[in-house]
CSV table of C-alpha atoms in Angstrom, one decimal:
chain,number,residue,atom,x,y,z
A,1,UNK,CA,0.0,0.0,0.0
A,2,UNK,CA,1.5,3.3,-1.0
A,3,UNK,CA,1.6,6.4,1.1
A,4,UNK,CA,-1.4,8.1,-0.4
A,5,UNK,CA,-3.6,5.0,0.2
A,6,UNK,CA,-2.2,4.6,3.7
A,7,UNK,CA,-3.0,8.2,4.6
A,8,UNK,CA,-6.6,7.6,3.2
A,9,UNK,CA,-6.8,4.4,5.2
A,10,UNK,CA,-5.8,6.0,8.5
A,11,UNK,CA,-8.0,9.1,8.0
A,12,UNK,CA,-11.0,6.9,7.1
A,13,UNK,CA,-10.3,4.7,10.1
A,14,UNK,CA,-10.3,7.8,12.4
A,15,UNK,CA,-13.5,9.0,10.8
A,16,UNK,CA,-15.3,5.7,11.1
A,17,UNK,CA,-14.3,5.1,14.7
A,18,UNK,CA,-15.0,8.7,15.7
A,19,UNK,CA,-18.5,8.4,14.1
A,20,UNK,CA,-19.0,5.1,15.9
A,21,UNK,CA,-18.2,6.7,19.3
A,22,UNK,CA,-20.5,9.6,18.5
A,23,UNK,CA,-23.3,7.1,17.8
A,24,UNK,CA,-22.7,5.8,21.3
A,25,UNK,CA,-22.7,9.1,23.1
A,26,UNK,CA,-24.9,11.6,21.2
A,27,UNK,CA,-28.3,11.9,22.8
A,28,UNK,CA,-30.6,12.8,20.0
A,29,UNK,CA,-31.7,10.5,17.2
A,30,UNK,CA,-30.8,13.2,14.5
A,31,UNK,CA,-27.3,13.5,15.8
A,32,UNK,CA,-26.9,9.7,16.0
A,33,UNK,CA,-28.1,9.4,12.4
A,34,UNK,CA,-25.5,11.9,11.3
A,35,UNK,CA,-22.8,10.2,13.3
A,36,UNK,CA,-23.8,6.8,11.7
A,37,UNK,CA,-23.6,8.5,8.2
A,38,UNK,CA,-20.2,9.8,9.1
A,39,UNK,CA,-19.1,6.4,10.3
A,40,UNK,CA,-20.4,4.9,7.0
A,41,UNK,CA,-18.4,7.5,5.1
A,42,UNK,CA,-15.3,6.4,6.9
A,43,UNK,CA,-16.1,2.7,6.3
A,44,UNK,CA,-16.6,3.4,2.6
A,45,UNK,CA,-13.3,5.2,2.6
A,46,UNK,CA,-11.7,2.2,4.2
A,47,UNK,CA,-13.1,0.0,1.4
A,48,UNK,CA,-11.8,2.4,-1.2
A,49,UNK,CA,-8.3,2.5,0.2
A,50,UNK,CA,-8.4,-1.3,0.2
A,51,UNK,CA,-9.1,-1.4,-3.5
A,52,UNK,CA,-12.7,-2.4,-2.9
A,53,UNK,CA,-14.4,0.5,-4.7
A,54,UNK,CA,-17.7,-1.3,-5.5
A,55,UNK,CA,-18.0,-2.4,-1.9
A,56,UNK,CA,-17.3,1.2,-0.8
A,57,UNK,CA,-20.1,2.5,-3.1
A,58,UNK,CA,-22.5,-0.1,-1.7
A,59,UNK,CA,-21.5,0.7,1.8
A,60,UNK,CA,-22.0,4.4,1.2
A,61,UNK,CA,-25.6,3.9,0.0
A,62,UNK,CA,-26.4,1.3,2.7
A,63,UNK,CA,-25.1,3.4,5.6
A,64,UNK,CA,-26.9,6.5,4.3
A,65,UNK,CA,-30.0,4.3,4.4
A,66,UNK,CA,-29.2,3.3,8.0
A,67,UNK,CA,-28.7,6.9,9.0
A,68,UNK,CA,-32.1,7.8,7.5
A,69,UNK,CA,-33.7,5.0,9.4
A,70,UNK,CA,-32.1,6.1,12.7
A,71,UNK,CA,-32.9,9.8,12.2
A,72,UNK,CA,-36.2,9.4,10.4
A,73,UNK,CA,-39.7,9.9,11.6
A,74,UNK,CA,-40.5,6.2,11.8
A,75,UNK,CA,-38.0,5.8,14.7
A,76,UNK,CA,-39.7,4.6,17.9
A,77,UNK,CA,-38.3,4.4,21.4
A,78,UNK,CA,-38.2,0.9,22.9
A,79,UNK,CA,-36.8,1.0,26.5
A,80,UNK,CA,-34.7,-1.9,27.6
A,81,UNK,CA,-35.6,-3.7,30.8
A,82,UNK,CA,-31.8,-4.2,31.4
A,83,UNK,CA,-30.5,-2.1,34.3
A,84,UNK,CA,-27.5,0.2,34.5
A,85,UNK,CA,-25.1,-2.4,36.1
A,86,UNK,CA,-25.7,-4.9,33.3
A,87,UNK,CA,-25.2,-2.2,30.7
A,88,UNK,CA,-21.9,-1.2,32.4
A,89,UNK,CA,-21.0,-4.9,32.4
A,90,UNK,CA,-21.8,-5.0,28.7
A,91,UNK,CA,-19.5,-2.0,28.1
A,92,UNK,CA,-16.7,-3.7,30.0
A,93,UNK,CA,-17.3,-6.9,28.0
A,94,UNK,CA,-17.0,-4.8,24.8
A,95,UNK,CA,-13.7,-3.5,26.0
A,96,UNK,CA,-12.6,-7.1,26.8
A,97,UNK,CA,-13.7,-8.2,23.3
A,98,UNK,CA,-11.6,-5.4,21.9
A,99,UNK,CA,-8.5,-6.5,23.9
A,100,UNK,CA,-9.0,-10.2,22.9
A,101,UNK,CA,-9.6,-9.4,19.2
A,102,UNK,CA,-6.8,-6.9,19.1
A,103,UNK,CA,-4.4,-9.5,20.4
A,104,UNK,CA,-5.7,-11.9,17.7
A,105,UNK,CA,-5.2,-9.1,15.1
A,106,UNK,CA,-1.7,-8.5,16.4
A,107,UNK,CA,-0.8,-12.1,15.9
A,108,UNK,CA,-2.7,-12.3,12.6
A,109,UNK,CA,-1.0,-13.4,9.4
A,110,UNK,CA,-1.7,-15.5,6.4
A,111,UNK,CA,-1.0,-19.2,6.5
A,112,UNK,CA,1.2,-20.4,3.7
A,113,UNK,CA,-0.4,-23.7,2.6
A,114,UNK,CA,-1.5,-25.4,-0.5
A,115,UNK,CA,-5.2,-25.1,-1.0
A,116,UNK,CA,-6.9,-27.1,-3.8
A,117,UNK,CA,-10.5,-26.4,-2.9
A,118,UNK,CA,-11.0,-23.8,-5.7
A,119,UNK,CA,-12.2,-20.2,-5.5
A,120,UNK,CA,-15.2,-21.0,-3.3
A,121,UNK,CA,-15.0,-24.7,-2.3
A,122,UNK,CA,-17.9,-25.7,-0.1
A,123,UNK,CA,-16.0,-28.9,0.9
A,124,UNK,CA,-13.0,-26.8,1.8
A,125,UNK,CA,-15.1,-24.4,3.9
A,126,UNK,CA,-16.8,-27.4,5.6
A,127,UNK,CA,-13.4,-28.8,6.4
A,128,UNK,CA,-12.2,-25.5,7.7
A,129,UNK,CA,-15.3,-24.9,9.9
A,130,UNK,CA,-15.9,-28.4,11.2
A,131,UNK,CA,-12.4,-29.8,11.3
A,132,UNK,CA,-9.7,-27.2,11.5
A,133,UNK,CA,-11.7,-24.5,13.4
A,134,UNK,CA,-14.3,-26.7,15.0
A,135,UNK,CA,-14.0,-25.2,18.4
A,136,UNK,CA,-14.4,-21.6,17.1
A,137,UNK,CA,-17.4,-22.7,15.1
A,138,UNK,CA,-18.9,-24.3,18.2
A,139,UNK,CA,-18.2,-21.1,20.1
A,140,UNK,CA,-20.0,-19.0,17.5
A,141,UNK,CA,-23.0,-21.3,17.6
A,142,UNK,CA,-23.1,-21.2,21.4
A,143,UNK,CA,-22.8,-17.4,21.3
A,144,UNK,CA,-25.7,-17.1,18.9
A,145,UNK,CA,-27.8,-19.5,21.1
A,146,UNK,CA,-27.0,-17.5,24.2
A,147,UNK,CA,-27.9,-14.2,22.4
A,148,UNK,CA,-31.2,-15.7,21.2
A,149,UNK,CA,-32.1,-17.1,24.7
A,150,UNK,CA,-31.2,-13.7,26.3
A,151,UNK,CA,-33.3,-11.8,23.8
A,152,UNK,CA,-36.2,-14.1,24.4
A,153,UNK,CA,-35.8,-13.8,28.2
A,154,UNK,CA,-35.6,-10.0,27.9
A,155,UNK,CA,-38.7,-9.9,25.8
A,156,UNK,CA,-40.6,-12.1,28.3
A,157,UNK,CA,-39.5,-9.8,31.2
A,158,UNK,CA,-40.6,-6.8,29.3
A,159,UNK,CA,-44.0,-8.4,28.5
A,160,UNK,CA,-44.5,-9.2,32.2
A,161,UNK,CA,-43.7,-5.7,33.2
A,162,UNK,CA,-46.6,-4.4,31.1
B,1,UNK,CA,3.8,5.5,5.8
B,2,UNK,CA,2.2,2.2,5.1
B,3,UNK,CA,-0.6,0.0,6.3
B,4,UNK,CA,-0.6,-3.8,6.4
B,5,UNK,CA,-2.9,-6.7,7.3
B,6,UNK,CA,-2.4,-6.1,11.0
B,7,UNK,CA,-3.4,-2.4,10.8
B,8,UNK,CA,-6.5,-3.4,8.8
B,9,UNK,CA,-7.4,-6.1,11.4
B,10,UNK,CA,-6.9,-3.6,14.2
B,11,UNK,CA,-9.3,-1.1,12.6
B,12,UNK,CA,-11.8,-3.9,12.0
B,13,UNK,CA,-11.5,-5.1,15.6
B,14,UNK,CA,-12.0,-1.5,16.8
B,15,UNK,CA,-15.2,-1.1,14.7
B,16,UNK,CA,-16.6,-4.4,15.9
B,17,UNK,CA,-15.9,-3.4,19.5
B,18,UNK,CA,-17.4,0.0,19.1
B,19,UNK,CA,-20.5,-1.6,17.6
B,20,UNK,CA,-20.7,-4.0,20.5
B,21,UNK,CA,-20.3,-1.1,22.9
B,22,UNK,CA,-23.1,0.8,21.2
B,23,UNK,CA,-25.4,-2.3,21.3
B,24,UNK,CA,-24.8,-2.8,25.0
B,25,UNK,CA,-24.6,0.8,26.2
B,26,UNK,CA,-27.7,2.3,24.7
B,27,UNK,CA,-30.8,2.0,26.9
B,28,UNK,CA,-33.1,2.5,24.0
B,29,UNK,CA,-33.1,-0.8,22.0
B,30,UNK,CA,-33.8,0.9,18.7
B,31,UNK,CA,-30.7,3.1,19.3
B,32,UNK,CA,-28.8,0.0,20.2
B,33,UNK,CA,-29.6,-1.3,16.8
B,34,UNK,CA,-27.2,1.3,15.4
B,35,UNK,CA,-24.3,-0.9,16.7
B,36,UNK,CA,-25.2,-3.5,14.1
B,37,UNK,CA,-24.0,-1.6,11.0
B,38,UNK,CA,-20.7,-0.8,12.9
B,39,UNK,CA,-20.1,-4.4,13.7
B,40,UNK,CA,-21.0,-5.6,10.2
B,41,UNK,CA,-18.7,-2.8,8.8
B,42,UNK,CA,-15.8,-4.1,10.9
B,43,UNK,CA,-16.3,-7.6,9.6
B,44,UNK,CA,-16.5,-6.2,6.1
B,45,UNK,CA,-13.2,-4.3,6.6
B,46,UNK,CA,-11.6,-7.5,7.8
B,47,UNK,CA,-12.8,-9.4,4.7
B,48,UNK,CA,-11.8,-6.6,2.3
B,49,UNK,CA,-8.4,-6.3,4.0
B,50,UNK,CA,-7.7,-10.1,3.8
B,51,UNK,CA,-8.7,-10.0,0.1
B,52,UNK,CA,-6.5,-7.0,-0.5
B,53,UNK,CA,-3.4,-8.4,1.2
B,54,UNK,CA,-3.7,-12.0,0.1
B,55,UNK,CA,-0.6,-13.1,-1.5
B,56,UNK,CA,-1.9,-15.0,-4.5
B,57,UNK,CA,-2.3,-13.3,-7.9
B,58,UNK,CA,-4.9,-10.7,-8.8
B,59,UNK,CA,-7.0,-9.0,-6.2
B,60,UNK,CA,-9.6,-11.5,-4.9
B,61,UNK,CA,-13.1,-10.2,-5.2
B,62,UNK,CA,-14.6,-12.7,-2.7
B,63,UNK,CA,-13.7,-10.5,0.3
B,64,UNK,CA,-15.2,-7.4,-1.5
B,65,UNK,CA,-18.4,-9.3,-2.3
B,66,UNK,CA,-18.7,-10.3,1.3
B,67,UNK,CA,-18.1,-6.7,2.4
B,68,UNK,CA,-20.9,-5.5,0.1
B,69,UNK,CA,-23.2,-8.3,1.3
B,70,UNK,CA,-22.6,-7.3,4.9
B,71,UNK,CA,-23.4,-3.7,4.2
B,72,UNK,CA,-26.7,-4.7,2.6
B,73,UNK,CA,-27.4,-7.1,5.5
B,74,UNK,CA,-26.8,-4.4,8.0
B,75,UNK,CA,-29.3,-2.1,6.3
B,76,UNK,CA,-31.9,-4.9,6.1
B,77,UNK,CA,-31.5,-5.8,9.8
B,78,UNK,CA,-31.7,-2.2,10.9
B,79,UNK,CA,-34.8,-1.7,8.7
B,80,UNK,CA,-36.3,-4.9,10.3
B,81,UNK,CA,-35.5,-3.7,13.8
B,82,UNK,CA,-36.9,-0.2,13.3
B,83,UNK,CA,-40.0,-1.7,11.7
B,84,UNK,CA,-40.5,-4.1,14.6
B,85,UNK,CA,-40.0,-1.3,17.1
B,86,UNK,CA,-42.8,0.6,15.4
B,87,UNK,CA,-45.1,-0.6,18.1
B,88,UNK,CA,-43.3,1.4,20.7
B,89,UNK,CA,-44.0,4.9,21.9
B,90,UNK,CA,-42.7,7.8,19.8
B,91,UNK,CA,-40.7,10.5,21.6
């Protein structure tokens, strides 16, 4: 990656992350929509600097749509039954997720191996998911199940509170 | 100045984490939905970066396709969530 693309990459990264943080902390829905659009602009810039221009164009349109949905008149408030301590625990868990994934990214590199599964080999992906990375696949499945059970439980608690 | 795979993965990880933070921190569930596009964007950046820096031959379009698909999926999920939340109280 040359210097110009690298500068574009880092500027886009700052814009997307700054927009994301603004989404978290801005109080009004209009401001949050604008922040999400800003973040989408940054993400589109990231795609463009990674030579994925078409994906950047699609992302620009889609994130503009997301911003309109967040800031638009059809937006409705749905209060969560989850209390402040649990939300704080979730924020700390997000920080822990960042630390864990950042370590994985720091150690990340391409594996040099011979792959004969073709451009998009279903058999190769199956071997990858259920043999090589079986534990990670199981962890993702468990995470999805816990998320669904938690969402269902939160929904039932909310219904009882009515 | 240059950027490699690790830099791209760091940015992707930060985006996913910020999205998770938004999803857990916001008291309003509809506002928490705004974390979804950020998390999907982070995943898309990781895919596009892996495609960009993969060693073999021409730029692989698989990662770019997944990134575009994730952007569309984020929009669809957000639209679904805002639509479902339509039964709530307007403020």
